[in-house]
Structures are given as C-alpha cells and as structure tokens.
Amino acid sequence: MRAALLVFVLAVGCASSPPGPYTTPAEVERDTQRAEQLTRQAADLIISNPVAAEELLREALTADIFHGQAHNNLGVIFLRREEFYEAAHEFEWARKLLPGHPDPRVNLALTLDHAGRENDAFDAYETALEVAPGYLPAIQGIARLTVRTGRDDARLPTWLDEIVLAGEDESWRNWARRMASKPAIGGKR
C-alpha cells in the first residue's frame, strides 16, 4: 500500500510540474519563422562575428528547438572553435532534423575526422553520399580522408576525376590532379 501511494504521489507531482527542457513543445509554442529569420542573420555573421552568430542561433533554437539549420550552423561555430563534442552533438541534431540534406553529415564527418575518429568520419561521409550521391563536398572529404589514411578504395580514382572536373576551387582541382597522377592512388591512366 505504501509503495502504491508513493508512486501515485510521484505521478501526480510530475503531471503538475512545468514543462522541462526535454518536453516536446506544442506546435503553437514553436516559432519557425522567427527561427529561420535568426538563422539567416547568424549565417551572415559566422565568419566575421561568431559570438554574435552563436547568440542569434541560440535565440533561434529557443524559438524552435527543431530548426535543423540552426543546429547545423551552431555546430559549425563549435567546429571552428575545435569544440568537437559540442559540434558533433549539434550535427547529430541537424542530421535527424534534415534527413534529406547532406551538409550535417559532411560537417559531422569533418568533426569526427578532426577528433581522430577516422572510421566514424568515413561512415558519416558515406551517409552523406547515400543522401546525395555526387555531392561534391562529401566526395572531396572522403577522397581527402582516403588518401590521407592510405585506405584502399576502388572508388578513389572516380572521386578524384569528379573533383578535377567539378572541384569547388582551383586548389581542390590541383590536389585531385596530383593525387590521380600517383600510380598507387590513381591507378593506371
């Protein structure tokens, strides 16, 4: 009887307590439009004023905790500060909230690579390529990691060719040309 009464009191106490940080907000409590606006403002400041950008992103997440782009951009700030655990946490949120978008997966891969977790980084790049086959930042990242670690992957020559043809900038294209010209990497040409 005493145990039953205790459980009843705890259940009643929980039911009447205010919502906590893990309580799912109702749709009316989310201000997605405000979160989007703040995230856009923060994106303009990430490089020039990361402190202000972080404040805006935290405000965006207060407006809508489920705003994936705000989580992704906050992760970018943490990654630039080499706060890898925090960055990975934000990219995981973003990955779940933006299931069809490769950027959170590429950013997670970069974070894991910088943290020395190369196998996990490979997995994250692979998922980015599953979500968006041919996504150039993922191809560049996985090719660079493959070359750096000396991993044997038959897709590497194809990735290098793709980078040469569509690389983000000349330095990427030059890097891919150099790697492709090495017999152990580019294979027979």
XYZ file of N, CA, C and O in Angstrom:
756
model
N 0.832 -1.194 0.000
C 0.000 0.000 0.000
C 0.878 1.260 0.000
O 0.628 2.179 -0.742
N 1.880 1.264 0.851
C 2.751 2.422 0.957
C 3.471 2.686 -0.377
O 3.588 3.826 -0.819
N 3.969 1.629 -1.057
C 4.637 1.779 -2.350
C 3.667 2.315 -3.395
O 4.023 3.162 -4.205
N 2.448 1.854 -3.378
C 1.447 2.319 -4.344
C 1.154 3.792 -4.126
O 0.999 4.550 -5.084
N 1.080 4.225 -2.892
C 0.815 5.617 -2.587
C 1.973 6.497 -3.049
O 1.758 7.557 -3.630
N 3.196 6.038 -2.862
C 4.373 6.788 -3.268
C 4.385 6.979 -4.789
O 4.626 8.063 -5.277
N 4.102 5.941 -5.534
C 4.068 6.043 -6.987
C 2.985 7.018 -7.416
O 3.193 7.851 -8.290
N 1.843 6.967 -6.777
C 0.748 7.872 -7.113
C 1.156 9.318 -6.861
O 0.933 10.180 -7.693
N 1.820 9.596 -5.768
C 2.237 10.958 -5.449
C 3.276 11.446 -6.464
O 3.192 12.570 -6.945
N 4.218 10.591 -6.825
C 5.210 10.991 -7.804
C 4.566 11.263 -9.157
O 4.898 12.228 -9.818
N 3.629 10.449 -9.543
C 2.960 10.646 -10.820
C 2.169 11.943 -10.825
O 2.201 12.686 -11.790
N 1.497 12.227 -9.739
C 0.744 13.476 -9.644
C 1.703 14.652 -9.657
O 1.480 15.647 -10.338
N 2.819 14.538 -8.930
C 3.802 15.608 -8.904
C 4.367 15.878 -10.288
O 4.545 17.018 -10.683
N 4.627 14.839 -11.053
C 5.163 15.014 -12.403
C 4.142 15.648 -13.332
O 4.482 16.463 -14.166
N 2.897 15.270 -13.169
C 1.868 15.779 -14.062
C 1.635 17.268 -13.870
O 1.301 17.971 -14.807
N 1.848 17.764 -12.657
C 1.553 19.160 -12.410
C 2.778 20.065 -12.524
O 2.661 21.266 -12.406
N 3.957 19.492 -12.748
C 5.150 20.323 -12.825
C 5.222 21.019 -14.180
O 4.680 20.544 -15.170
N 5.920 22.155 -14.240
C 6.035 22.884 -15.511
C 6.866 22.089 -16.503
O 7.645 21.225 -16.117
N 6.709 22.375 -17.774
C 7.478 21.643 -18.776
C 8.975 21.864 -18.595
O 9.419 22.958 -18.277
N 9.747 20.818 -18.805
C 11.197 20.890 -18.674
C 11.849 21.018 -20.035
O 11.171 21.095 -21.062
N 13.172 21.000 -20.059
C 13.883 21.180 -21.331
C 13.672 20.034 -22.315
O 13.892 20.189 -23.501
N 13.236 18.865 -21.827
C 13.032 17.721 -22.712
C 11.573 17.516 -23.058
O 11.219 16.546 -23.704
N 10.725 18.436 -22.665
C 9.326 18.368 -23.026
C 9.171 18.817 -24.468
O 9.704 19.851 -24.862
N 8.486 18.024 -25.263
C 8.278 18.392 -26.653
C 7.323 19.572 -26.714
O 6.207 19.497 -26.215
N 7.747 20.674 -27.334
C 6.851 21.827 -27.404
C 5.703 21.560 -28.367
O 5.851 20.846 -29.347
N 4.571 22.131 -28.034
C 3.431 22.032 -28.928
C 3.709 22.882 -30.155
O 4.542 23.791 -30.139
N 3.027 22.577 -31.239
C 3.243 23.301 -32.491
C 3.054 24.805 -32.296
O 3.784 25.596 -32.877
N 2.102 25.199 -31.460
C 1.853 26.625 -31.254
C 2.979 27.298 -30.484
O 3.133 28.503 -30.551
N 3.785 26.509 -29.747
C 4.882 27.081 -28.975
C 6.133 27.277 -29.825
O 7.078 27.904 -29.386
N 6.144 26.734 -31.023
C 7.300 26.854 -31.912
C 7.103 28.037 -32.848
O 6.057 28.198 -33.444
N 8.139 28.844 -32.974
C 8.092 29.979 -33.889
C 9.136 29.739 -34.982
O 10.235 30.288 -34.956
N 8.750 28.909 -35.937
C 9.657 28.503 -37.000
C 10.089 29.681 -37.857
O 11.255 29.762 -38.280
N 9.186 30.575 -38.115
C 9.518 31.738 -38.940
C 10.590 32.594 -38.264
O 11.544 33.034 -38.901
N 10.455 32.816 -36.981
C 11.468 33.592 -36.235
C 12.798 32.846 -36.223
O 13.860 33.463 -36.399
N 12.751 31.539 -36.021
C 13.979 30.747 -36.017
C 14.686 30.849 -37.363
O 15.914 30.992 -37.417
N 13.928 30.795 -38.440
C 14.506 30.912 -39.785
C 15.145 32.282 -39.978
O 16.266 32.392 -40.507
N 14.470 33.322 -39.552
C 14.989 34.687 -39.686
C 16.296 34.849 -38.896
O 17.281 35.387 -39.416
N 16.317 34.374 -37.670
C 17.512 34.492 -36.837
C 18.667 33.653 -37.398
O 19.833 34.073 -37.352
N 18.346 32.501 -37.949
C 19.376 31.641 -38.532
C 20.006 32.301 -39.748
O 21.227 32.239 -39.939
N 19.197 32.957 -40.567
C 19.740 33.684 -41.726
C 20.652 34.826 -41.270
O 21.723 35.046 -41.846
N 20.228 35.555 -40.236
C 21.057 36.642 -39.720
C 22.391 36.092 -39.193
O 23.449 36.676 -39.430
N 22.319 34.980 -38.490
C 23.531 34.377 -37.928
C 24.476 33.904 -39.021
O 25.700 34.032 -38.889
N 23.923 33.369 -40.112
C 24.762 32.864 -41.209
C 25.645 33.974 -41.782
O 26.782 33.714 -42.175
N 25.123 35.184 -41.790
C 25.899 36.315 -42.299
C 27.044 36.706 -41.360
O 27.961 37.409 -41.766
N 26.972 36.260 -40.099
C 27.961 36.662 -39.093
C 28.925 35.554 -38.666
O 29.841 35.820 -37.899
N 28.714 34.340 -39.135
C 29.500 33.205 -38.632
C 30.996 33.452 -38.763
O 31.757 33.166 -37.838
N 31.442 33.999 -39.863
C 32.879 34.232 -40.064
C 33.327 35.517 -39.373
O 34.314 35.524 -38.644
N 32.600 36.600 -39.564
C 33.045 37.906 -39.068
C 32.800 38.117 -37.572
O 33.579 38.811 -36.920
N 31.735 37.521 -37.027
C 31.414 37.728 -35.622
C 30.743 36.470 -35.061
O 29.535 36.433 -34.845
N 31.549 35.412 -34.816
C 30.960 34.156 -34.368
C 30.248 34.240 -33.016
O 29.308 33.490 -32.768
N 30.655 35.169 -32.165
C 29.989 35.316 -30.866
C 28.553 35.798 -31.071
O 27.608 35.244 -30.496
N 28.376 36.805 -31.896
C 27.031 37.301 -32.194
C 26.219 36.240 -32.932
O 25.023 36.063 -32.668
N 26.867 35.512 -33.836
C 26.164 34.451 -34.568
C 25.677 33.377 -33.608
O 24.542 32.899 -33.730
N 26.516 33.000 -32.655
C 26.111 31.982 -31.679
C 24.906 32.446 -30.865
O 23.969 31.686 -30.628
N 24.917 33.713 -30.450
C 23.777 34.251 -29.693
C 22.494 34.185 -30.519
O 21.437 33.792 -30.010
N 22.586 34.559 -31.790
C 21.408 34.505 -32.663
C 20.920 33.072 -32.861
O 19.709 32.814 -32.857
N 21.847 32.136 -33.007
C 21.461 30.741 -33.206
C 20.827 30.156 -31.947
O 19.858 29.395 -32.034
N 21.348 30.529 -30.802
C 20.724 30.056 -29.551
C 19.313 30.648 -29.409
O 18.394 29.981 -28.952
N 19.154 31.890 -29.817
C 17.829 32.505 -29.797
C 16.900 31.804 -30.796
O 15.723 31.569 -30.505
N 17.442 31.445 -31.951
C 16.645 30.716 -32.957
C 16.184 29.375 -32.395
O 15.028 28.978 -32.586
N 17.070 28.690 -31.686
C 16.704 27.392 -31.118
C 15.748 27.535 -29.947
O 14.981 26.615 -29.666
N 15.768 28.664 -29.293
C 14.762 28.928 -28.266
C 13.405 29.121 -28.928
O 12.386 28.645 -28.417
N 13.397 29.763 -30.083
C 12.142 29.958 -30.817
C 11.621 28.634 -31.374
O 10.416 28.396 -31.394
N 12.539 27.774 -31.840
C 12.138 26.477 -32.394
C 13.297 25.501 -32.238
O 14.234 25.499 -33.031
N 13.211 24.669 -31.210
C 14.273 23.707 -30.911
C 14.473 22.719 -32.052
O 15.518 22.099 -32.178
N 13.487 22.584 -32.934
C 13.562 21.626 -34.035
C 13.996 22.262 -35.354
O 13.725 21.722 -36.422
N 14.666 23.394 -35.293
C 15.138 24.059 -36.507
C 16.508 23.488 -36.867
O 17.537 23.857 -36.293
N 16.534 22.594 -37.842
C 17.749 21.862 -38.194
C 18.898 22.732 -38.653
O 20.056 22.483 -38.304
N 18.616 23.751 -39.453
C 19.690 24.598 -39.959
C 20.369 25.365 -38.826
O 21.588 25.582 -38.865
N 19.618 25.768 -37.813
C 20.223 26.451 -36.666
C 21.170 25.508 -35.925
O 22.269 25.913 -35.519
N 20.767 24.239 -35.765
C 21.659 23.266 -35.133
C 22.922 23.081 -35.976
O 24.033 23.046 -35.432
N 22.752 22.953 -37.294
C 23.906 22.773 -38.168
C 24.864 23.954 -38.058
O 26.071 23.771 -37.906
N 24.337 25.167 -38.124
C 25.195 26.347 -38.082
C 25.862 26.527 -36.725
O 27.012 26.971 -36.648
N 25.162 26.178 -35.655
C 25.780 26.227 -34.334
C 26.922 25.208 -34.257
O 27.987 25.491 -33.699
N 26.707 24.059 -34.866
C 27.770 23.061 -34.935
C 28.993 23.581 -35.669
O 30.133 23.295 -35.289
N 28.775 24.348 -36.725
C 29.895 24.934 -37.476
C 30.713 25.849 -36.567
O 31.949 25.825 -36.589
N 30.035 26.639 -35.758
C 30.742 27.525 -34.825
C 31.582 26.701 -33.855
O 32.757 26.990 -33.612
N 30.985 25.648 -33.296
C 31.727 24.789 -32.362
C 32.907 24.111 -33.058
O 33.994 24.004 -32.482
N 32.708 23.662 -34.289
C 33.795 23.016 -35.023
C 34.950 23.987 -35.246
O 36.116 23.634 -35.045
N 34.636 25.212 -35.618
C 35.692 26.215 -35.839
C 36.455 26.501 -34.549
O 37.628 26.849 -34.588
N 35.801 26.357 -33.398
C 36.469 26.558 -32.102
C 37.106 25.276 -31.584
O 37.616 25.249 -30.465
N 37.033 24.212 -32.399
C 37.571 22.896 -32.039
C 36.913 22.320 -30.789
O 37.540 21.588 -30.021
N 35.643 22.618 -30.607
C 34.837 22.019 -29.551
C 34.079 20.857 -30.206
O 32.907 20.954 -30.553
N 34.821 19.754 -30.388
C 34.340 18.662 -31.219
C 33.118 17.950 -30.652
O 32.222 17.569 -31.403
N 33.082 17.744 -29.357
C 31.927 17.065 -28.759
C 30.661 17.887 -28.994
O 29.632 17.360 -29.417
N 30.730 19.177 -28.723
C 29.576 20.047 -28.904
C 29.171 20.125 -30.378
O 27.986 20.109 -30.712
N 30.173 20.211 -31.255
C 29.889 20.258 -32.691
C 29.187 18.981 -33.135
O 28.166 19.036 -33.835
N 29.717 17.833 -32.735
C 29.110 16.556 -33.127
C 27.667 16.455 -32.628
O 26.782 15.981 -33.350
N 27.435 16.937 -31.417
C 26.081 16.916 -30.854
C 25.120 17.734 -31.723
O 24.017 17.274 -32.050
N 25.532 18.915 -32.124
C 24.667 19.765 -32.955
C 24.465 19.164 -34.345
O 23.363 19.218 -34.899
N 25.522 18.581 -34.918
C 25.380 17.975 -36.243
C 24.479 16.740 -36.186
O 23.758 16.453 -37.145
N 24.503 16.016 -35.072
C 23.583 14.872 -34.919
C 22.138 15.367 -34.891
O 21.256 14.770 -35.509
N 21.883 16.438 -34.157
C 20.536 17.035 -34.147
C 20.143 17.406 -35.577
O 19.058 17.080 -36.047
N 21.031 18.131 -36.247
C 20.735 18.609 -37.603
C 20.516 17.440 -38.557
O 19.616 17.481 -39.405
N 21.312 16.391 -38.413
C 21.179 15.219 -39.278
C 19.792 14.596 -39.134
O 19.157 14.226 -40.118
N 19.314 14.522 -37.914
C 17.990 13.939 -37.667
C 16.866 14.856 -38.153
O 15.839 14.384 -38.631
N 17.065 16.147 -38.016
C 16.018 17.103 -38.395
C 16.019 17.426 -39.894
O 15.016 17.926 -40.409
N 17.128 17.162 -40.552
C 17.245 17.418 -42.000
C 17.626 16.112 -42.696
O 18.732 15.972 -43.230
N 16.731 15.130 -42.696
C 17.099 13.791 -43.170
C 17.531 13.729 -44.632
O 18.292 12.847 -45.009
N 17.098 14.635 -45.468
C 17.457 14.591 -46.874
C 18.593 15.525 -47.248
O 18.895 15.694 -48.428
N 19.222 16.138 -46.271
C 20.259 17.137 -46.546
C 21.642 16.579 -46.181
O 21.845 16.119 -45.065
N 22.623 16.647 -47.081
C 23.934 16.065 -46.792
C 24.846 16.919 -45.904
O 25.775 16.391 -45.296
N 24.609 18.226 -45.813
C 25.549 19.093 -45.080
C 25.790 18.675 -43.630
O 26.951 18.634 -43.200
N 24.754 18.371 -42.839
C 25.056 17.958 -41.466
C 25.926 16.706 -41.396
O 26.761 16.566 -40.505
N 25.769 15.816 -42.360
C 26.564 14.589 -42.389
C 28.020 14.893 -42.760
O 28.945 14.321 -42.177
N 28.225 15.780 -43.726
C 29.588 16.186 -44.095
C 30.237 16.908 -42.921
O 31.405 16.653 -42.588
N 29.500 17.792 -42.278
C 30.050 18.512 -41.125
C 30.371 17.564 -39.979
O 31.388 17.724 -39.296
N 29.515 16.567 -39.766
C 29.794 15.565 -38.738
C 31.056 14.794 -39.100
O 31.902 14.531 -38.239
N 31.211 14.440 -40.379
C 32.411 13.724 -40.820
C 33.665 14.554 -40.564
O 34.668 14.029 -40.070
N 33.617 15.840 -40.898
C 34.765 16.721 -40.636
C 35.096 16.764 -39.155
O 36.266 16.705 -38.757
N 34.064 16.860 -38.330
C 34.256 16.908 -36.880
C 34.900 15.625 -36.380
O 35.870 15.657 -35.611
N 34.364 14.487 -36.814
C 34.898 13.201 -36.379
C 36.341 13.020 -36.847
O 37.186 12.505 -36.110
N 36.630 13.457 -38.054
C 37.991 13.374 -38.574
C 38.936 14.226 -37.724
O 40.004 13.755 -37.312
N 38.544 15.455 -37.435
C 39.386 16.330 -36.602
C 39.577 15.770 -35.197
O 40.604 16.008 -34.567
N 38.583 15.024 -34.729
C 38.663 14.436 -33.386
C 39.435 13.115 -33.387
O 39.558 12.469 -32.348
N 39.936 12.701 -34.556
C 40.716 11.478 -34.631
C 39.896 10.208 -34.782
O 40.419 9.111 -34.626
N 38.629 10.342 -35.099
C 37.750 9.177 -35.255
C 37.519 8.928 -36.750
O 36.432 9.135 -37.267
N 38.583 8.475 -37.408
C 38.577 8.354 -38.865
C 37.537 7.371 -39.385
O 36.868 7.646 -40.386
N 37.378 6.218 -38.735
C 36.386 5.247 -39.212
C 34.979 5.810 -39.137
O 34.174 5.602 -40.057
N 34.685 6.531 -38.067
C 33.364 7.167 -37.949
C 33.197 8.267 -38.994
O 32.102 8.472 -39.517
N 34.294 8.965 -39.300
C 34.246 10.006 -40.336
C 33.927 9.384 -41.691
O 33.101 9.919 -42.441
N 34.568 8.254 -42.006
C 34.246 7.561 -43.261
C 32.760 7.225 -43.319
O 32.101 7.444 -44.342
N 32.226 6.699 -42.215
C 30.804 6.333 -42.180
C 29.909 7.546 -42.416
O 28.918 7.462 -43.137
N 30.270 8.670 -41.815
C 29.466 9.886 -41.993
C 29.524 10.385 -43.439
O 28.505 10.819 -43.993
N 30.708 10.329 -44.052
C 30.800 10.707 -45.470
C 29.960 9.770 -46.334
O 29.290 10.207 -47.271
N 30.002 8.489 -46.023
C 29.211 7.519 -46.784
C 27.720 7.838 -46.687
O 27.003 7.768 -47.690
N 27.250 8.199 -45.495
C 25.824 8.520 -45.369
C 25.478 9.798 -46.125
O 24.386 9.909 -46.671
N 26.416 10.746 -46.165
C 26.175 11.961 -46.955
C 26.025 11.605 -48.427
O 25.153 12.145 -49.121
N 26.847 10.681 -48.903
C 26.759 10.265 -50.302
C 25.522 9.415 -50.574
O 25.007 9.408 -51.689
N 25.033 8.713 -49.568
C 23.773 7.976 -49.731
C 22.605 8.943 -49.871
O 21.708 8.738 -50.678
N 22.629 10.010 -49.073
C 21.560 11.006 -49.110
C 21.625 11.814 -50.408
O 20.589 12.139 -50.991
N 22.839 12.148 -50.836
C 23.024 12.974 -52.036
C 24.193 12.431 -52.849
O 25.320 12.926 -52.735
N 23.948 11.408 -53.660
C 25.030 10.869 -54.491
C 25.629 11.977 -55.365
O 24.913 12.794 -55.922
N 26.933 11.998 -55.429
C 27.598 13.011 -56.244
C 27.778 14.351 -55.554
O 28.255 15.303 -56.175
N 27.414 14.458 -54.267
C 27.551 15.722 -53.548
C 29.035 16.043 -53.383
O 29.772 15.336 -52.688
N 29.488 17.091 -54.041
C 30.907 17.398 -54.153
C 31.624 17.568 -52.806
O 32.718 17.013 -52.635
N 31.081 18.303 -51.835
C 31.802 18.397 -50.557
C 32.022 17.035 -49.891
O 33.068 16.803 -49.275
N 31.073 16.125 -50.032
C 31.251 14.782 -49.470
C 32.315 14.013 -50.239
O 33.146 13.313 -49.644
N 32.303 14.148 -51.569
C 33.317 13.480 -52.392
C 34.701 14.013 -52.053
O 35.657 13.243 -51.885
N 34.827 15.323 -51.932
C 36.120 15.917 -51.587
C 36.591 15.427 -50.216
O 37.761 15.066 -50.047
N 35.677 15.409 -49.260
C 36.055 14.986 -47.912
C 36.470 13.528 -47.847
O 37.511 13.195 -47.253
N 35.689 12.651 -48.466
C 36.017 11.226 -48.388
C 37.265 10.907 -49.200
O 38.076 10.055 -48.805
N 37.472 11.606 -50.321
C 38.689 11.389 -51.111
C 39.917 11.835 -50.324
O 40.928 11.117 -50.269
N 39.844 12.995 -49.705
C 40.976 13.504 -48.912
C 41.293 12.553 -47.764
O 42.453 12.215 -47.515
N 40.255 12.086 -47.065
C 40.453 11.176 -45.943
C 41.001 9.833 -46.424
O 41.870 9.245 -45.779
N 40.543 9.360 -47.564
C 41.027 8.099 -48.121
C 42.511 8.199 -48.456
O 43.301 7.307 -48.124
N 42.905 9.294 -49.092
C 44.312 9.489 -49.443
C 45.150 9.620 -48.182
O 46.204 8.976 -48.041
N 44.704 10.442 -47.243
C 45.491 10.687 -46.034
C 45.699 9.431 -45.206
O 46.770 9.218 -44.643
N 44.690 8.585 -45.135
C 44.808 7.375 -44.316
C 45.369 6.191 -45.078
O 45.652 5.153 -44.482
N 45.511 6.330 -46.410
C 46.032 5.234 -47.210
C 45.051 4.088 -47.373
O 45.440 2.976 -47.725
N 43.810 4.357 -47.149
C 42.779 3.323 -47.274
C 42.627 2.933 -48.741
O 42.679 3.774 -49.626
N 42.426 1.655 -48.977
C 42.244 1.151 -50.331
C 40.750 1.194 -50.661
O 39.949 0.534 -50.019
N 40.393 2.012 -51.638
C 39.001 2.119 -52.065
C 38.981 2.268 -53.581
O 39.552 3.216 -54.122
N 38.334 1.341 -54.240
C 38.290 1.331 -55.705
C 37.598 2.565 -56.279
O 37.778 2.891 -57.457
N 36.828 3.277 -55.459
C 36.117 4.467 -55.933
C 36.994 5.713 -55.981
O 36.612 6.721 -56.566
N 38.186 5.648 -55.387
C 39.038 6.836 -55.293
C 39.354 7.454 -56.652
O 39.218 8.682 -56.797
N 39.752 6.701 -57.666
C 40.008 7.347 -58.964
C 38.783 8.087 -59.524
O 38.915 9.177 -60.086
N 37.603 7.527 -59.332
C 36.371 8.188 -59.786
C 36.144 9.480 -59.009
O 35.774 10.508 -59.587
N 36.363 9.425 -57.694
C 36.203 10.633 -56.875
C 37.185 11.710 -57.328
O 36.812 12.881 -57.434
N 38.431 11.328 -57.558
C 39.434 12.301 -57.982
C 39.056 12.923 -59.321
O 39.199 14.141 -59.508
N 38.572 12.103 -60.252
C 38.124 12.638 -61.547
C 36.992 13.644 -61.358
O 36.968 14.694 -62.002
N 36.067 13.316 -60.478
C 34.939 14.228 -60.214
C 35.435 15.555 -59.642
O 34.958 16.620 -60.016
N 36.404 15.494 -58.756
C 36.954 16.717 -58.166
C 37.679 17.548 -59.227
O 37.543 18.772 -59.266
N 38.426 16.880 -60.092
C 39.119 17.598 -61.169
C 38.104 18.318 -62.047
O 38.315 19.473 -62.442
N 37.006 17.660 -62.359
C 36.007 18.253 -63.253
C 35.144 19.312 -62.587
O 34.755 20.291 -63.218
N 34.800 19.098 -61.314
C 33.821 19.982 -60.675
C 34.280 20.530 -59.331
O 33.452 21.019 -58.558
N 35.567 20.456 -59.028
C 36.084 20.905 -57.734
C 35.642 22.313 -57.379
O 35.465 23.152 -58.258
N 35.469 22.546 -56.072
C 34.981 23.840 -55.587
C 35.898 24.996 -55.965
O 35.454 26.101 -56.183
N 37.177 24.740 -56.000
C 38.117 25.797 -56.375
C 39.358 25.164 -56.996
O 39.503 23.934 -57.029
N 40.239 26.004 -57.479
C 41.428 25.523 -58.189
C 42.327 24.678 -57.300
O 42.943 23.713 -57.770
N 42.415 25.008 -56.020
C 43.293 24.222 -55.142
C 42.795 22.785 -55.008
O 43.591 21.849 -54.976
N 41.482 22.590 -54.944
C 40.928 21.231 -54.906
C 41.218 20.499 -56.217
O 41.598 19.323 -56.222
N 41.030 21.178 -57.329
C 41.277 20.540 -58.624
C 42.753 20.161 -58.774
O 43.075 19.060 -59.233
N 43.644 21.054 -58.369
C 45.076 20.755 -58.431
C 45.437 19.590 -57.525
O 46.240 18.725 -57.901
N 44.889 19.572 -56.329
C 45.144 18.457 -55.405
C 44.707 17.139 -56.037
O 45.453 16.152 -56.017
N 43.512 17.107 -56.602
C 42.997 15.882 -57.212
C 43.865 15.442 -58.391
O 44.118 14.246 -58.569
N 44.337 16.383 -59.193
C 45.227 16.044 -60.310
C 46.527 15.409 -59.801
O 46.996 14.412 -60.358
N 47.105 16.013 -58.754
C 48.341 15.461 -58.177
C 48.114 14.049 -57.654
O 48.911 13.156 -57.884
N 47.000 13.847 -56.929
C 46.719 12.526 -56.359
C 46.446 11.504 -57.465
O 46.894 10.360 -57.384
N 45.738 11.912 -58.499
C 45.402 10.996 -59.588
C 46.631 10.597 -60.389
O 46.675 9.510 -60.970
N 47.643 11.455 -60.392
C 48.859 11.146 -61.168
C 49.766 10.175 -60.438
O 50.699 9.623 -61.034
N 49.535 9.935 -59.159
C 50.348 8.983 -58.403
C 49.873 7.574 -58.744
O 48.689 7.265 -58.551
N 50.769 6.715 -59.215
C 50.351 5.375 -59.642
C 49.659 4.571 -58.544
O 48.707 3.847 -58.831
N 50.074 4.716 -57.308
C 49.464 3.923 -56.239
C 48.052 4.404 -55.914
O 47.273 3.670 -55.320
N 47.721 5.631 -56.301
C 46.398 6.169 -55.973
C 45.496 6.163 -57.186
O 44.397 5.633 -57.147
N 45.928 6.779 -58.235
C 45.076 6.954 -59.414
C 44.974 5.724 -60.289
O 44.124 5.655 -61.157
N 45.836 4.762 -60.033
C 45.799 3.564 -60.865
C 46.418 3.836 -62.223
O 47.053 4.850 -62.455
N 46.211 2.923 -63.136
C 46.746 3.074 -64.491
C 45.916 4.071 -65.259
O 44.701 3.991 -65.287
N 46.562 4.996 -65.896
C 45.851 6.032 -66.655
C 46.348 6.077 -68.059
O 47.381 5.913 -68.435
